[in-house]
Short mmCIF file of C-alpha atoms in Angstrom, two decimals:
data_model
loop_
_atom_site.label_atom_id
_atom_site.label_comp_id
_atom_site.label_asym_id
_atom_site.label_seq_id
_atom_site.Cartn_x
_atom_site.Cartn_y
_atom_site.Cartn_z
CA MET N 1 39.06 139.17 -218.08
CA THR N 2 41.61 139.07 -215.21
CA LYS N 3 42.61 135.88 -213.38
CA GLU N 4 40.73 136.99 -210.25
CA GLN N 5 37.63 136.93 -212.23
CA THR N 6 38.38 133.65 -213.95
CA PHE N 7 38.79 131.79 -210.69
CA SER N 8 35.81 132.49 -208.42
CA ASP N 9 35.86 131.51 -204.75
CA GLU N 10 33.58 128.72 -205.63
CA PHE N 11 35.95 127.36 -208.28
CA LEU N 12 38.93 127.66 -205.73
CA ASN N 13 36.79 125.83 -203.03
CA ALA N 14 36.17 123.05 -205.49
CA PHE N 15 39.90 123.01 -206.21
CA VAL N 16 40.81 122.84 -202.52
CA ASP N 17 38.24 120.11 -201.99
CA ASN N 18 39.55 118.12 -205.01
CA GLN N 19 36.20 118.13 -206.75
CA LEU N 20 37.46 119.37 -210.14
CA THR N 21 38.01 117.27 -213.25
CA ALA N 22 41.59 116.44 -214.19
CA GLU N 23 41.81 118.95 -216.83
CA GLU N 24 40.29 121.83 -214.73
CA LYS N 25 42.73 120.85 -211.89
CA SER N 26 45.89 120.84 -214.12
CA ASP N 27 44.93 124.38 -215.60
CA ALA N 28 44.32 125.69 -212.02
CA PHE N 29 47.76 124.25 -210.95
CA VAL N 30 49.48 126.11 -213.75
CA ALA N 31 47.57 129.37 -213.13
CA ILE N 32 48.20 129.15 -209.28
CA SER N 33 51.91 128.56 -209.65
CA ARG N 34 52.19 131.77 -211.96
CA ASP N 35 50.08 134.04 -209.77
CA GLU N 36 51.07 134.91 -206.36
CA SER N 37 47.83 136.60 -205.26
CA LEU N 38 45.96 133.55 -206.44
CA ASN N 39 48.35 131.33 -204.62
CA ARG N 40 47.58 133.24 -201.47
CA ARG N 41 43.84 132.95 -201.84
CA VAL N 42 44.07 129.20 -202.34
CA CYS N 43 46.34 129.00 -199.30
CA GLU N 44 43.88 130.93 -197.16
CA LEU N 45 41.07 128.56 -198.34
CA ARG N 46 43.18 125.54 -197.68
CA LYS N 47 44.07 126.80 -194.06
CA VAL N 48 40.47 127.37 -193.16
CA ARG N 49 39.49 123.92 -194.62
CA ASP N 50 42.38 122.20 -192.64
CA LEU N 51 41.48 123.87 -189.41
CA VAL N 52 37.84 122.88 -189.95
CA GLN N 53 38.81 119.31 -190.61
CA LEU N 54 41.13 119.13 -187.50
CA ALA N 55 38.46 120.62 -185.40
CA CYS N 56 35.79 118.24 -186.70
CA SER N 57 37.89 115.11 -186.77
CA ASN N 58 38.23 115.01 -182.92
CA PRO N 59 38.34 111.34 -182.55
CA PRO N 60 38.18 109.52 -179.17
CA PRO N 61 41.87 109.40 -177.86
CA PRO N 62 43.34 106.12 -178.92
CA PRO N 63 44.38 103.77 -175.96
CA THR N 64 47.94 103.76 -177.15
CA ARG N 65 49.84 105.64 -179.80
CA SER N 66 50.09 102.72 -182.26
CA TYR N 67 50.73 103.55 -185.87
CA THR N 68 47.76 101.72 -187.14
CA VAL N 69 45.46 104.07 -185.19
CA HIS N 70 47.16 107.08 -186.67
CA ARG N 71 47.12 105.61 -190.23
CA SER N 72 43.49 104.93 -190.15
CA LEU N 73 42.88 108.36 -188.74
CA TRP N 74 44.98 109.79 -191.61
CA ALA N 75 42.94 107.65 -193.99
CA ARG N 76 39.77 109.34 -192.69
CA ILE N 77 40.94 112.96 -192.99
CA GLY N 78 43.92 112.67 -195.10
CA PHE N 79 43.04 111.61 -198.69
CA ARG N 80 40.63 114.49 -199.19
CA SER N 81 43.49 116.86 -198.44
CA ILE N 82 46.02 115.26 -200.86
CA ALA N 83 45.40 117.96 -203.48
CA ALA N 84 45.56 120.58 -200.82
CA SER N 85 48.91 119.13 -199.65
CA ILE N 86 50.40 119.19 -203.02
CA LEU N 87 49.31 122.87 -203.22
CA GLY N 88 51.04 123.30 -199.95
CA LEU N 89 54.20 121.91 -201.56
CA GLY N 90 53.64 124.40 -204.37
CA MET N 91 53.46 127.15 -201.87
CA ALA N 92 56.70 126.01 -200.22
CA ILE N 93 58.35 125.90 -203.75
CA GLY N 94 57.02 129.26 -204.64
CA TRP N 95 58.24 130.77 -201.35
CA ALA N 96 61.68 129.24 -201.68
CA LEU N 97 61.99 130.60 -205.16
CA HIS N 98 61.52 134.07 -204.12
CA THR N 99 63.63 134.14 -201.01
CA THR N 100 67.37 134.67 -201.38
CA THR N 101 69.60 131.88 -202.55
CA PRO N 102 68.29 128.83 -200.70
CA HIS N 103 70.83 126.13 -200.00
CA HIS N 104 68.18 123.50 -199.76
CA ASN N 105 66.37 122.10 -202.78
CA PRO N 106 62.64 122.52 -202.16
CA ASN N 107 62.04 119.32 -204.17
CA SER N 108 64.26 117.32 -201.79
CA PRO N 109 62.37 114.76 -199.63
CA ARG N 110 63.26 116.52 -196.50
CA VAL N 111 61.34 119.69 -197.55
CA SER N 112 58.49 118.14 -199.44
CA ALA N 113 57.79 115.59 -196.51
CA LEU N 114 56.69 118.65 -194.58
CA THR N 115 53.27 118.59 -196.09
CA SER N 116 53.10 115.30 -197.81
CA PRO N 117 50.39 112.83 -196.62
CA VAL N 118 52.74 109.97 -197.04
CA PRO N 119 53.37 108.47 -193.60
CA ILE N 120 57.14 108.96 -192.65
CA LYS N 121 59.01 105.97 -191.44
CA GLY N 122 60.90 105.67 -188.17
CA ILE N 123 61.11 108.00 -185.25
CA LYS N 124 59.48 111.43 -185.73
CA VAL N 125 60.23 114.32 -183.43
CA LEU N 126 58.87 117.83 -183.44
CA LEU N 127 60.84 120.32 -181.36
CA HIS N 128 58.89 123.43 -180.83
CA LEU N 129 60.56 126.80 -179.88
CA ASN N 130 58.44 129.83 -179.07
CA SER N 131 60.90 131.81 -176.98
CA GLY N 132 63.48 134.28 -178.11
CA ASP N 133 65.82 133.58 -175.32
CA PRO N 134 69.27 133.16 -176.80
CA GLN N 135 70.30 130.67 -174.15
CA ARG N 136 67.37 128.41 -174.93
CA MET N 137 68.14 128.61 -178.70
CA ASN N 138 71.81 127.50 -178.20
CA ASP N 139 70.56 124.67 -175.86
CA LEU N 140 68.15 123.70 -178.59
CA LEU N 141 70.91 123.43 -181.12
CA ASP N 142 72.95 121.24 -178.66
CA GLU N 143 69.93 119.00 -178.13
CA VAL N 144 69.26 118.69 -181.72
CA GLU N 145 72.80 117.53 -182.38
CA ASN N 146 72.86 115.22 -179.56
CA LEU N 147 69.55 113.76 -180.56
CA LEU N 148 70.60 113.13 -184.12
CA LYS N 149 73.94 111.60 -183.04
CA PHE N 150 72.10 109.29 -180.67
CA TYR N 151 69.71 108.10 -183.27
CA LYS N 152 72.67 107.50 -185.68
CA GLU N 153 74.87 105.75 -183.06
CA THR N 154 71.91 103.45 -182.25
CA ASN N 155 70.99 102.77 -185.96
CA GLN N 156 67.60 104.24 -185.75
CA VAL N 157 65.91 105.98 -188.66
CA ALA N 158 64.56 109.33 -187.48
CA ARG N 159 63.29 112.74 -188.80
CA VAL N 160 63.50 115.87 -186.64
CA GLU N 161 61.66 119.03 -187.33
CA VAL N 162 62.42 122.27 -185.38
CA ILE N 163 59.42 124.47 -185.65
CA THR N 164 59.63 128.07 -184.54
CA ASN N 165 57.01 130.69 -183.97
CA GLY N 166 56.52 133.92 -181.79
CA GLY N 167 60.02 134.87 -180.49
CA GLY N 168 61.32 131.55 -181.46
CA ILE N 169 61.50 132.68 -184.95
CA ASN N 170 64.65 134.74 -184.01
CA LEU N 171 66.59 131.52 -184.28
CA LEU N 172 66.07 131.48 -188.05
CA ARG N 173 66.19 135.39 -188.79
CA ALA N 174 69.30 136.47 -190.55
CA ASP N 175 69.44 139.58 -188.21
CA THR N 176 68.93 137.87 -184.92
CA SER N 177 69.99 134.22 -185.03
CA PRO N 178 72.43 133.46 -182.26
CA ASN N 179 74.33 131.11 -184.38
CA PRO N 180 73.90 131.03 -188.22
CA ALA N 181 77.07 129.14 -188.92
CA ARG N 182 75.98 126.31 -186.58
CA ILE N 183 72.60 126.13 -188.17
CA LYS N 184 74.15 125.89 -191.56
CA GLN N 185 76.69 123.11 -190.46
CA LEU N 186 73.78 121.12 -188.91
CA TYR N 187 71.65 121.51 -191.91
CA ARG N 188 74.52 120.14 -194.02
CA ASP N 189 75.51 117.42 -191.75
CA TRP N 190 71.94 116.04 -191.32
CA ASN N 191 69.50 115.46 -194.14
CA ASN N 192 66.81 114.22 -191.66
CA LEU N 193 66.62 117.75 -190.07
CA VAL N 194 64.37 120.58 -190.99
CA PHE N 195 64.16 124.12 -189.63
CA ILE N 196 60.75 125.61 -190.01
CA ALA N 197 59.48 129.21 -189.58
CA CYS N 198 55.87 130.18 -189.27
CA GLN N 199 54.23 132.44 -191.97
CA ASN N 200 51.77 133.89 -189.48
CA THR N 201 54.56 135.09 -187.26
CA ILE N 202 56.38 136.69 -190.26
CA ASP N 203 53.06 138.41 -191.29
CA ARG N 204 52.44 139.57 -187.73
CA LEU N 205 56.00 141.08 -187.41
CA ASN N 206 55.55 142.77 -190.78
CA HIS N 207 52.07 144.35 -189.69
CA GLU N 208 52.98 145.18 -186.16
CA GLN N 209 56.64 146.25 -186.33
CA ASN N 210 57.09 146.87 -190.02
CA ILE N 211 59.83 144.28 -190.13
CA ASN N 212 60.64 142.83 -193.54
CA LEU N 213 62.04 139.59 -192.24
CA VAL N 214 64.91 137.93 -193.96
CA LEU N 215 65.35 134.19 -193.01
CA LEU N 216 68.41 132.09 -192.99
CA PRO N 217 68.62 130.11 -196.33
CA GLU N 218 68.22 126.89 -194.27
CA ALA N 219 64.69 127.76 -193.03
CA VAL N 220 61.55 126.58 -194.62
CA VAL N 221 58.33 128.53 -194.26
CA ILE N 222 54.99 126.93 -193.25
CA ASP N 223 51.69 128.49 -193.29
CA SER N 224 50.93 128.13 -189.63
CA ALA N 225 53.12 126.46 -186.90
CA VAL N 226 50.08 125.68 -184.70
CA ALA N 227 48.33 123.87 -187.46
CA GLN N 228 51.38 121.99 -188.28
CA ILE N 229 51.97 121.02 -184.71
CA MET N 230 48.42 119.77 -184.59
CA ARG N 231 48.90 117.78 -187.93
CA ARG N 232 52.09 116.25 -186.66
CA GLN N 233 50.63 115.13 -183.46
CA LEU N 234 47.61 113.44 -185.18
CA GLN N 235 50.22 111.71 -187.41
CA GLY N 236 51.84 110.18 -184.31
CA TRP N 237 54.92 112.58 -184.00
CA ALA N 238 56.37 113.12 -180.54
CA TYR N 239 55.99 116.76 -179.43
CA ILE N 240 58.56 118.42 -177.29
CA GLN N 241 58.58 121.95 -176.16
CA VAL N 242 62.13 123.35 -175.76
CA MET F 1 22.60 104.31 -133.91
CA LYS F 2 21.48 107.13 -136.11
CA LYS F 3 24.84 108.62 -135.94
CA LEU F 4 26.49 105.41 -136.81
CA LEU F 5 24.22 105.03 -139.87
CA ALA F 6 24.96 108.52 -141.03
CA ILE F 7 28.73 107.83 -140.81
CA LEU F 8 28.24 104.60 -142.62
CA ILE F 9 26.28 106.31 -145.47
CA ALA F 10 28.79 109.15 -145.58
CA THR F 11 31.60 106.51 -145.85
CA VAL F 12 29.95 104.68 -148.63
CA PHE F 13 29.31 107.91 -150.58
CA THR F 14 33.05 108.93 -150.03
CA LEU F 15 34.37 105.59 -151.26
CA GLY F 16 31.89 105.72 -154.12
CA ALA F 17 33.10 109.18 -155.13
CA GLY F 18 36.69 107.87 -154.96
CA ALA F 19 35.84 104.98 -157.22
CA VAL F 20 34.06 107.20 -159.65
CA LEU F 21 37.16 109.35 -159.91
CA ALA F 22 39.45 106.33 -160.45
CA ASP F 23 37.01 105.13 -163.07
CA LYS F 24 36.89 108.51 -164.66
CA TYR F 25 40.56 108.57 -165.36
CA GLY F 26 41.63 104.93 -165.37
CA LYS F 27 45.34 104.36 -165.78
CA GLN F 28 47.65 107.06 -166.87
CA LYS F 29 51.23 107.27 -168.24
CA VAL F 30 52.57 110.78 -168.05
CA ILE F 31 55.87 112.52 -168.92
CA TYR F 32 56.62 115.69 -166.88
CA HIS F 33 59.30 117.50 -168.86
CA VAL F 34 61.68 119.74 -166.70
CA ASN F 35 64.27 121.56 -168.71
CA TYR F 36 64.34 124.90 -166.81
CA LYS F 37 66.44 125.89 -163.85
CA ASP F 38 63.94 128.39 -162.34
CA PRO F 39 63.42 127.09 -158.72
CA LYS F 40 59.89 128.47 -158.56
CA ARG F 41 58.80 126.90 -161.63
CA GLN F 42 60.56 123.54 -160.66
CA GLY F 43 58.54 123.85 -157.32
CA ALA F 44 55.45 124.37 -159.23
CA ALA F 45 56.05 121.36 -161.31
CA MET F 46 56.51 119.28 -158.14
CA ARG F 47 53.15 120.50 -156.86
CA ASN F 48 51.52 119.70 -160.14
CA ILE F 49 52.69 116.13 -159.85
CA GLN F 50 51.40 115.84 -156.35
CA ASN F 51 48.07 117.21 -157.37
CA HIS F 52 48.08 114.81 -160.30
CA ILE F 53 48.65 111.85 -157.89
CA ASN F 54 45.92 113.08 -155.53
CA ALA F 55 43.42 113.18 -158.25
CA VAL F 56 44.22 109.96 -160.01
CA GLY F 57 45.72 107.73 -157.38
CA LYS F 58 49.41 106.60 -157.19
CA ASP F 59 48.41 103.04 -158.28
CA ASN F 60 46.89 104.28 -161.53
CA LEU F 61 49.87 106.33 -162.52
CA ASP F 62 53.19 105.87 -164.20
CA ILE F 63 54.93 109.23 -163.99
CA ARG F 64 58.26 109.94 -165.36
CA VAL F 65 60.04 113.20 -164.59
CA ILE F 66 62.55 113.77 -167.48
CA MET F 67 65.09 116.33 -166.67
CA HIS F 68 67.66 117.87 -169.15
CA SER F 69 69.30 121.14 -169.89
CA GLY F 70 68.73 123.48 -166.94
CA GLY F 71 66.24 120.90 -165.35
CA TYR F 72 69.19 118.97 -163.68
CA THR F 73 69.30 121.74 -161.04
CA LEU F 74 66.28 120.26 -159.54
CA LEU F 75 68.37 117.40 -158.15
CA THR F 76 71.57 119.44 -157.39
CA ARG F 77 69.32 121.70 -155.38
CA ALA F 78 67.69 118.74 -153.67
CA ASN F 79 71.25 117.71 -152.65
CA LYS F 80 71.61 120.82 -150.67
CA ASP F 81 68.30 121.94 -149.74
CA LEU F 82 66.37 119.70 -147.41
CA ALA F 83 63.00 121.07 -148.30
CA VAL F 84 63.54 120.32 -151.98
CA GLN F 85 64.87 116.85 -151.00
CA GLN F 86 61.69 116.16 -149.07
CA LYS F 87 59.46 116.96 -152.02
CA VAL F 88 61.53 114.66 -154.27
CA SER F 89 61.56 111.89 -151.79
CA ASN F 90 57.84 112.15 -151.26
CA LEU F 91 57.10 111.85 -154.92
CA LYS F 92 59.53 108.88 -155.24
CA ASP F 93 57.76 107.29 -152.50
CA GLN F 94 54.61 107.40 -154.52
CA GLY F 95 56.00 105.75 -157.40
CA VAL F 96 57.33 108.63 -159.40
CA THR F 97 60.40 108.00 -161.54
CA PHE F 98 63.10 110.70 -161.98
CA ASN F 99 65.28 110.40 -165.15
CA ILE F 100 68.19 112.60 -166.13
CA CYS F 101 69.84 113.10 -169.40
CA ALA F 102 73.44 111.79 -169.79
CA ASN F 103 74.24 114.58 -172.29
CA THR F 104 73.30 117.11 -169.80
CA LEU F 105 75.51 115.46 -167.02
CA ARG F 106 78.46 115.55 -169.48
CA GLY F 107 77.78 119.00 -170.80
CA LYS F 108 77.44 120.70 -167.37
CA LYS F 109 80.18 118.41 -165.82
CA VAL F 110 77.99 117.24 -162.95
CA ASP F 111 79.01 114.29 -160.93
CA TYR F 112 75.58 112.60 -160.23
CA LYS F 113 76.97 110.47 -157.36
CA THR F 114 78.23 113.47 -155.26
CA GLN F 115 76.30 116.43 -156.51
CA MET F 116 72.82 115.21 -157.13
CA PHE F 117 70.24 113.78 -154.70
CA ASP F 118 69.64 110.05 -154.94
CA VAL F 119 70.51 109.33 -158.51
CA ASP F 120 71.22 105.82 -159.59
CA GLU F 121 72.93 104.65 -162.74
CA LYS F 122 69.59 103.23 -163.86
CA ASP F 123 68.01 106.71 -163.62
CA ILE F 124 70.28 108.10 -166.30
CA VAL F 125 69.02 108.02 -169.88
CA PRO F 126 71.26 108.49 -172.86
CA SER F 127 69.36 111.45 -174.31
CA GLY F 128 66.50 113.30 -172.46
CA VAL F 129 64.77 114.35 -175.64
CA ALA F 130 65.03 110.92 -177.25
CA GLU F 131 63.51 109.34 -174.05
CA ILE F 132 60.61 111.79 -174.21
CA ALA F 133 60.01 110.92 -177.93
CA HIS F 134 60.32 107.11 -177.13
CA LEU F 135 57.86 107.46 -174.17
CA GLN F 136 55.40 109.44 -176.27
CA ASP F 137 55.54 106.50 -178.77
CA GLN F 138 54.62 104.15 -175.95
CA GLY F 139 51.48 106.08 -175.24
CA PHE F 140 52.77 108.46 -172.52
CA SER F 141 51.16 111.93 -172.43
CA TYR F 142 53.46 114.90 -172.49
CA ILE F 143 53.35 117.77 -169.90
CA ARG F 144 55.63 120.67 -169.47
CA PRO F 145 54.51 122.60 -166.39
#
């Protein structure tokens, strides 16, 4: 019996929805971490489930962006997806392990916080880049540095995520990045900064242009930039397009 | 007499419609993010803001135009070009706030007193991006035309 047969879609759906017994779940975790195709299937199911949840949650807009509103919102949609989020973390680890020599430790809080349902303290800023214009990329790096310095000088706890998709992914591609040395330096200097690339964009470039994309070691891959942007805004992050 | 009545009814309806519109939107707090130097796009942003004011009413709006990076050219152009100056002035008269990023002024070596139109010290924010993040936290919506 192959693994594909062992784990039916029904079983994986139950896994994604956190409806398995503890024992079944731990078996599934082990199998998924060993089998990449299984891992992909679960990821697909999770993505569909997350998008459905986001589409269905659609709450009336809160009068202000207070944290309590977002926390209760999270409570409504979030706990069901804890298992899925842990899985997402597993995906990230799996991905990091098979990319070349990552500088970052995928278990470090800065990477695991990407998909963790635990609310993040302090100021949270998501900078979105979807343009491949080198001038804008360099401006973005300036802005990131200025922003992090500002929060440090004013003693404010902050986390900044730079998320790239479409042409913006060029920022994090080993062959097109306008300034890999600076990205490396920023990543080393600031442990509250993350550079994210979108898996959908990577797949699309592969299908359409046959590009086997190699990312800078500082980059972390996430399933879908758009889904992450939606998640982050629901969680009360500030969203800024660069 | 009939004519007068018709005008009266029309007036009541118009006022009613205005009231309904204001009720529909209530008060709004909005960031307009300008970080590009393309004059056409900056012009379009100014038009968007005017249309926004027309729809919601200036008394219901707290609009902040946050300029950084290439966006600073909006006010250096306004310093030389009277048509641009007019547009900025009109928006300011309707309560729109224009904020410029200190990092940008330093980086581009711009003297706001001589090279930009009508910028006061209080209009300068330490970091444009941090200001946008802060305002979103205060319940401002984010628009980048």
